């Protein structure tokens, strides 16, 4: 006999997100997130034309803020 009841568990935040999910995670609009990526405030990876963002980079941005970054930290992960 199988138990069909669902167990409520906390949401799991993925390690890699698309722009929509990353914007929601940062509580900004997608346009603002794309600006931050273009300004190299947040690192990005590209898979073809898709931009993907790592949660650790988003967390780093939240922790450090936009004004405490060196130019070396602003380089994209993939050229």
Tab-separated table of N, CA and C in Angstrom:
chain	number	residue	atom	x	y	z
A	1	UNK	N	0.847	-1.183	0.000
A	1	UNK	CA	0.000	0.000	0.000
A	1	UNK	C	0.888	1.241	0.000
A	2	UNK	N	0.583	2.175	-0.886
A	2	UNK	CA	1.383	3.378	-1.023
A	2	UNK	C	0.673	4.553	-0.372
A	3	UNK	N	1.442	5.346	0.369
A	3	UNK	CA	0.905	6.549	0.989
A	3	UNK	C	0.953	7.682	-0.026
A	4	UNK	N	-0.194	8.186	-0.443
A	4	UNK	CA	-0.258	9.238	-1.451
A	4	UNK	C	-0.250	10.644	-0.872
A	5	UNK	N	-0.137	10.765	0.431
A	5	UNK	CA	-0.107	12.103	1.028
A	5	UNK	C	1.231	12.760	0.740
A	6	UNK	N	1.198	14.062	0.585
A	6	UNK	CA	2.430	14.794	0.313
A	6	UNK	C	2.970	15.354	1.613
A	7	UNK	N	4.272	15.393	1.686
A	7	UNK	CA	4.937	15.938	2.863
A	7	UNK	C	5.414	17.331	2.510
A	8	UNK	N	5.052	18.276	3.325
A	8	UNK	CA	5.478	19.647	3.091
A	8	UNK	C	6.941	19.778	3.484
A	9	UNK	N	7.770	20.200	2.513
A	9	UNK	CA	9.184	20.401	2.793
A	9	UNK	C	9.571	21.802	2.360
A	10	UNK	N	10.633	22.342	2.954
A	10	UNK	CA	11.050	23.681	2.561
A	10	UNK	C	11.476	23.716	1.104
A	11	UNK	N	11.290	24.834	0.461
A	11	UNK	CA	11.687	24.977	-0.937
A	11	UNK	C	13.195	24.865	-1.052
A	12	UNK	N	13.627	24.212	-2.103
A	12	UNK	CA	15.046	24.075	-2.373
A	12	UNK	C	15.414	25.118	-3.413
A	13	UNK	N	16.399	25.925	-3.106
A	13	UNK	CA	16.844	26.952	-4.038
A	13	UNK	C	17.926	26.338	-4.919
A	14	UNK	N	17.732	26.365	-6.232
A	14	UNK	CA	18.702	25.718	-7.118
A	14	UNK	C	20.047	26.429	-7.115
A	15	UNK	N	21.095	25.703	-7.442
A	15	UNK	CA	22.449	26.253	-7.488
A	15	UNK	C	22.655	27.131	-8.720
A	16	UNK	N	21.888	26.870	-9.779
A	16	UNK	CA	21.976	27.636	-11.022
A	16	UNK	C	20.567	28.044	-11.418
A	17	UNK	N	20.420	29.314	-11.831
A	17	UNK	CA	19.090	29.845	-12.154
A	17	UNK	C	19.116	30.574	-13.488
A	18	UNK	N	17.945	30.626	-14.126
A	18	UNK	CA	17.808	31.468	-15.306
A	18	UNK	C	17.545	32.899	-14.838
A	19	UNK	N	17.447	33.817	-15.785
A	19	UNK	CA	17.290	35.235	-15.426
A	19	UNK	C	16.011	35.476	-14.632
A	20	UNK	N	14.929	34.856	-15.031
A	20	UNK	CA	13.652	35.065	-14.338
A	20	UNK	C	13.732	34.630	-12.869
A	21	UNK	N	14.254	33.434	-12.655
A	21	UNK	CA	14.351	32.918	-11.292
A	21	UNK	C	15.352	33.711	-10.452
A	22	UNK	N	16.468	34.090	-11.075
A	22	UNK	CA	17.474	34.868	-10.351
A	22	UNK	C	16.928	36.242	-9.972
A	23	UNK	N	16.163	36.859	-10.854
A	23	UNK	CA	15.558	38.159	-10.543
A	23	UNK	C	14.587	38.026	-9.370
A	24	UNK	N	13.798	36.968	-9.386
A	24	UNK	CA	12.878	36.737	-8.267
A	24	UNK	C	13.658	36.499	-6.975
A	25	UNK	N	14.750	35.760	-7.046
A	25	UNK	CA	15.586	35.486	-5.880
A	25	UNK	C	16.145	36.779	-5.295
A	26	UNK	N	16.548	37.709	-6.169
A	26	UNK	CA	17.094	38.995	-5.713
A	26	UNK	C	16.009	40.025	-5.436
A	27	UNK	N	14.786	39.708	-5.766
A	27	UNK	CA	13.630	40.614	-5.673
A	27	UNK	C	13.847	41.903	-6.469
A	28	UNK	N	14.304	41.716	-7.707
A	28	UNK	CA	14.424	42.818	-8.664
A	28	UNK	C	13.738	42.373	-9.949
A	29	UNK	N	13.473	43.314	-10.833
A	29	UNK	CA	12.874	42.940	-12.111
A	29	UNK	C	13.961	42.366	-13.029
A	30	UNK	N	13.535	41.638	-14.034
A	30	UNK	CA	14.480	41.015	-14.955
A	30	UNK	C	15.356	42.054	-15.642
A	31	UNK	N	14.768	43.182	-15.974
A	31	UNK	CA	15.528	44.249	-16.641
A	31	UNK	C	16.680	44.729	-15.765
A	32	UNK	N	16.421	44.928	-14.479
A	32	UNK	CA	17.465	45.370	-13.550
A	32	UNK	C	18.560	44.317	-13.437
A	33	UNK	N	18.177	43.057	-13.373
A	33	UNK	CA	19.172	41.994	-13.286
A	33	UNK	C	20.033	41.973	-14.546
A	34	UNK	N	19.413	42.137	-15.703
A	34	UNK	CA	20.190	42.164	-16.947
A	34	UNK	C	21.154	43.351	-16.957
A	35	UNK	N	20.746	44.486	-16.393
A	35	UNK	CA	21.646	45.642	-16.279
A	35	UNK	C	22.833	45.310	-15.377
A	36	UNK	N	22.566	44.662	-14.249
A	36	UNK	CA	23.639	44.287	-13.332
A	36	UNK	C	24.616	43.318	-13.990
A	37	UNK	N	24.101	42.420	-14.785
A	37	UNK	CA	24.950	41.473	-15.515
A	37	UNK	C	25.771	42.231	-16.561
A	38	UNK	N	25.139	43.127	-17.303
A	38	UNK	CA	25.842	43.897	-18.337
A	38	UNK	C	26.935	44.774	-17.732
A	39	UNK	N	26.691	45.284	-16.525
A	39	UNK	CA	27.670	46.118	-15.831
A	39	UNK	C	28.717	45.287	-15.085
A	40	UNK	N	28.594	43.972	-15.203
A	40	UNK	CA	29.494	43.020	-14.553
A	40	UNK	C	29.474	43.135	-13.030
A	41	UNK	N	28.337	43.517	-12.514
A	41	UNK	CA	28.142	43.532	-11.065
A	41	UNK	C	27.837	42.126	-10.556
A	42	UNK	N	27.263	41.311	-11.431
A	42	UNK	CA	26.945	39.922	-11.114
A	42	UNK	C	27.516	39.067	-12.236
A	43	UNK	N	28.226	38.021	-11.861
A	43	UNK	CA	28.802	37.114	-12.851
A	43	UNK	C	27.713	36.312	-13.543
A	44	UNK	N	28.020	35.931	-14.762
A	44	UNK	CA	27.074	35.148	-15.558
A	44	UNK	C	27.806	34.012	-16.261
A	45	UNK	N	27.065	33.034	-16.682
A	45	UNK	CA	27.537	31.990	-17.596
A	45	UNK	C	26.560	31.991	-18.745
A	46	UNK	N	27.033	31.629	-19.901
A	46	UNK	CA	26.134	31.498	-21.052
A	46	UNK	C	26.146	30.063	-21.532
A	47	UNK	N	24.967	29.576	-21.793
A	47	UNK	CA	24.792	28.279	-22.430
A	47	UNK	C	24.065	28.587	-23.728
A	48	UNK	N	24.820	28.656	-24.803
A	48	UNK	CA	24.252	29.131	-26.066
A	48	UNK	C	23.884	30.601	-25.885
A	49	UNK	N	22.635	30.910	-26.117
A	49	UNK	CA	22.154	32.293	-25.929
A	49	UNK	C	21.607	32.540	-24.537
A	50	UNK	N	21.416	31.451	-23.781
A	50	UNK	CA	20.827	31.574	-22.439
A	50	UNK	C	21.841	32.087	-21.433
A	51	UNK	N	21.405	32.995	-20.588
A	51	UNK	CA	22.206	33.459	-19.463
A	51	UNK	C	21.774	32.648	-18.253
A	52	UNK	N	22.735	32.076	-17.553
A	52	UNK	CA	22.449	31.391	-16.300
A	52	UNK	C	23.327	32.006	-15.224
A	53	UNK	N	22.788	32.030	-14.029
A	53	UNK	CA	23.487	32.652	-12.910
A	53	UNK	C	23.582	31.669	-11.762
A	54	UNK	N	24.749	31.643	-11.141
A	54	UNK	CA	24.958	30.745	-10.008
A	54	UNK	C	24.459	31.415	-8.729
A	55	UNK	N	23.835	30.628	-7.878
A	55	UNK	CA	23.327	31.169	-6.619
A	55	UNK	C	24.455	31.757	-5.782
A	56	UNK	N	25.641	31.157	-5.800
A	56	UNK	CA	26.741	31.690	-4.989
A	56	UNK	C	27.116	33.088	-5.447
A	57	UNK	N	27.038	33.360	-6.760
A	57	UNK	CA	27.330	34.705	-7.252
A	57	UNK	C	26.242	35.696	-6.855
A	58	UNK	N	24.995	35.240	-6.855
A	58	UNK	CA	23.894	36.106	-6.409
A	58	UNK	C	24.026	36.404	-4.919
A	59	UNK	N	24.370	35.375	-4.147
A	59	UNK	CA	24.555	35.572	-2.707
A	59	UNK	C	25.728	36.501	-2.435
A	60	UNK	N	26.785	36.365	-3.227
A	60	UNK	CA	27.942	37.249	-3.075
A	60	UNK	C	27.537	38.697	-3.350
A	61	UNK	N	26.764	38.904	-4.400
A	61	UNK	CA	26.292	40.249	-4.723
A	61	UNK	C	25.462	40.816	-3.575
A	62	UNK	N	24.581	40.005	-3.023
A	62	UNK	CA	23.747	40.468	-1.915
A	62	UNK	C	24.587	40.795	-0.687
A	63	UNK	N	25.621	39.996	-0.443
A	63	UNK	CA	26.456	40.192	0.738
A	63	UNK	C	27.405	41.367	0.625
A	64	UNK	N	27.991	41.547	-0.541
A	64	UNK	CA	28.993	42.593	-0.708
A	64	UNK	C	28.398	43.913	-1.148
A	65	UNK	N	27.290	43.872	-1.831
A	65	UNK	CA	26.728	45.093	-2.386
A	65	UNK	C	27.478	45.485	-3.644
A	66	UNK	N	26.939	46.396	-4.370
A	66	UNK	CA	27.492	46.761	-5.673
A	66	UNK	C	28.740	47.629	-5.565
A	67	UNK	N	29.027	48.217	-4.423
A	67	UNK	CA	30.101	49.201	-4.347
A	67	UNK	C	31.412	48.638	-3.812
A	68	UNK	N	31.446	47.405	-3.346
A	68	UNK	CA	32.650	46.854	-2.743
A	68	UNK	C	33.363	45.853	-3.640
A	69	UNK	N	33.199	45.952	-4.925
A	69	UNK	CA	33.766	44.966	-5.832
A	69	UNK	C	34.969	45.541	-6.560
A	70	UNK	N	35.978	44.710	-6.756
A	70	UNK	CA	37.130	45.112	-7.559
A	70	UNK	C	36.834	44.797	-9.018
A	71	UNK	N	37.606	45.359	-9.915
A	71	UNK	CA	37.409	45.084	-11.337
A	71	UNK	C	37.641	43.614	-11.651
A	72	UNK	N	38.544	42.955	-10.947
A	72	UNK	CA	38.812	41.536	-11.172
A	72	UNK	C	37.569	40.700	-10.899
A	73	UNK	N	36.787	41.061	-9.877
A	73	UNK	CA	35.581	40.316	-9.530
A	73	UNK	C	34.476	40.501	-10.552
A	74	UNK	N	34.574	41.498	-11.388
A	74	UNK	CA	33.502	41.806	-12.339
A	74	UNK	C	33.629	41.047	-13.645
A	75	UNK	N	34.699	40.300	-13.821
A	75	UNK	CA	34.882	39.564	-15.066
A	75	UNK	C	33.890	38.422	-15.153
A	76	UNK	N	33.360	38.167	-16.343
A	76	UNK	CA	32.424	37.035	-16.482
A	76	UNK	C	33.164	35.709	-16.320
A	77	UNK	N	32.441	34.679	-15.956
A	77	UNK	CA	33.041	33.365	-15.793
A	77	UNK	C	33.445	32.764	-17.124
A	78	UNK	N	32.665	33.062	-18.172
A	78	UNK	CA	32.920	32.507	-19.490
A	78	UNK	C	32.973	33.655	-20.480
A	79	UNK	N	33.970	33.665	-21.314
A	79	UNK	CA	34.088	34.734	-22.301
A	79	UNK	C	33.173	34.506	-23.467
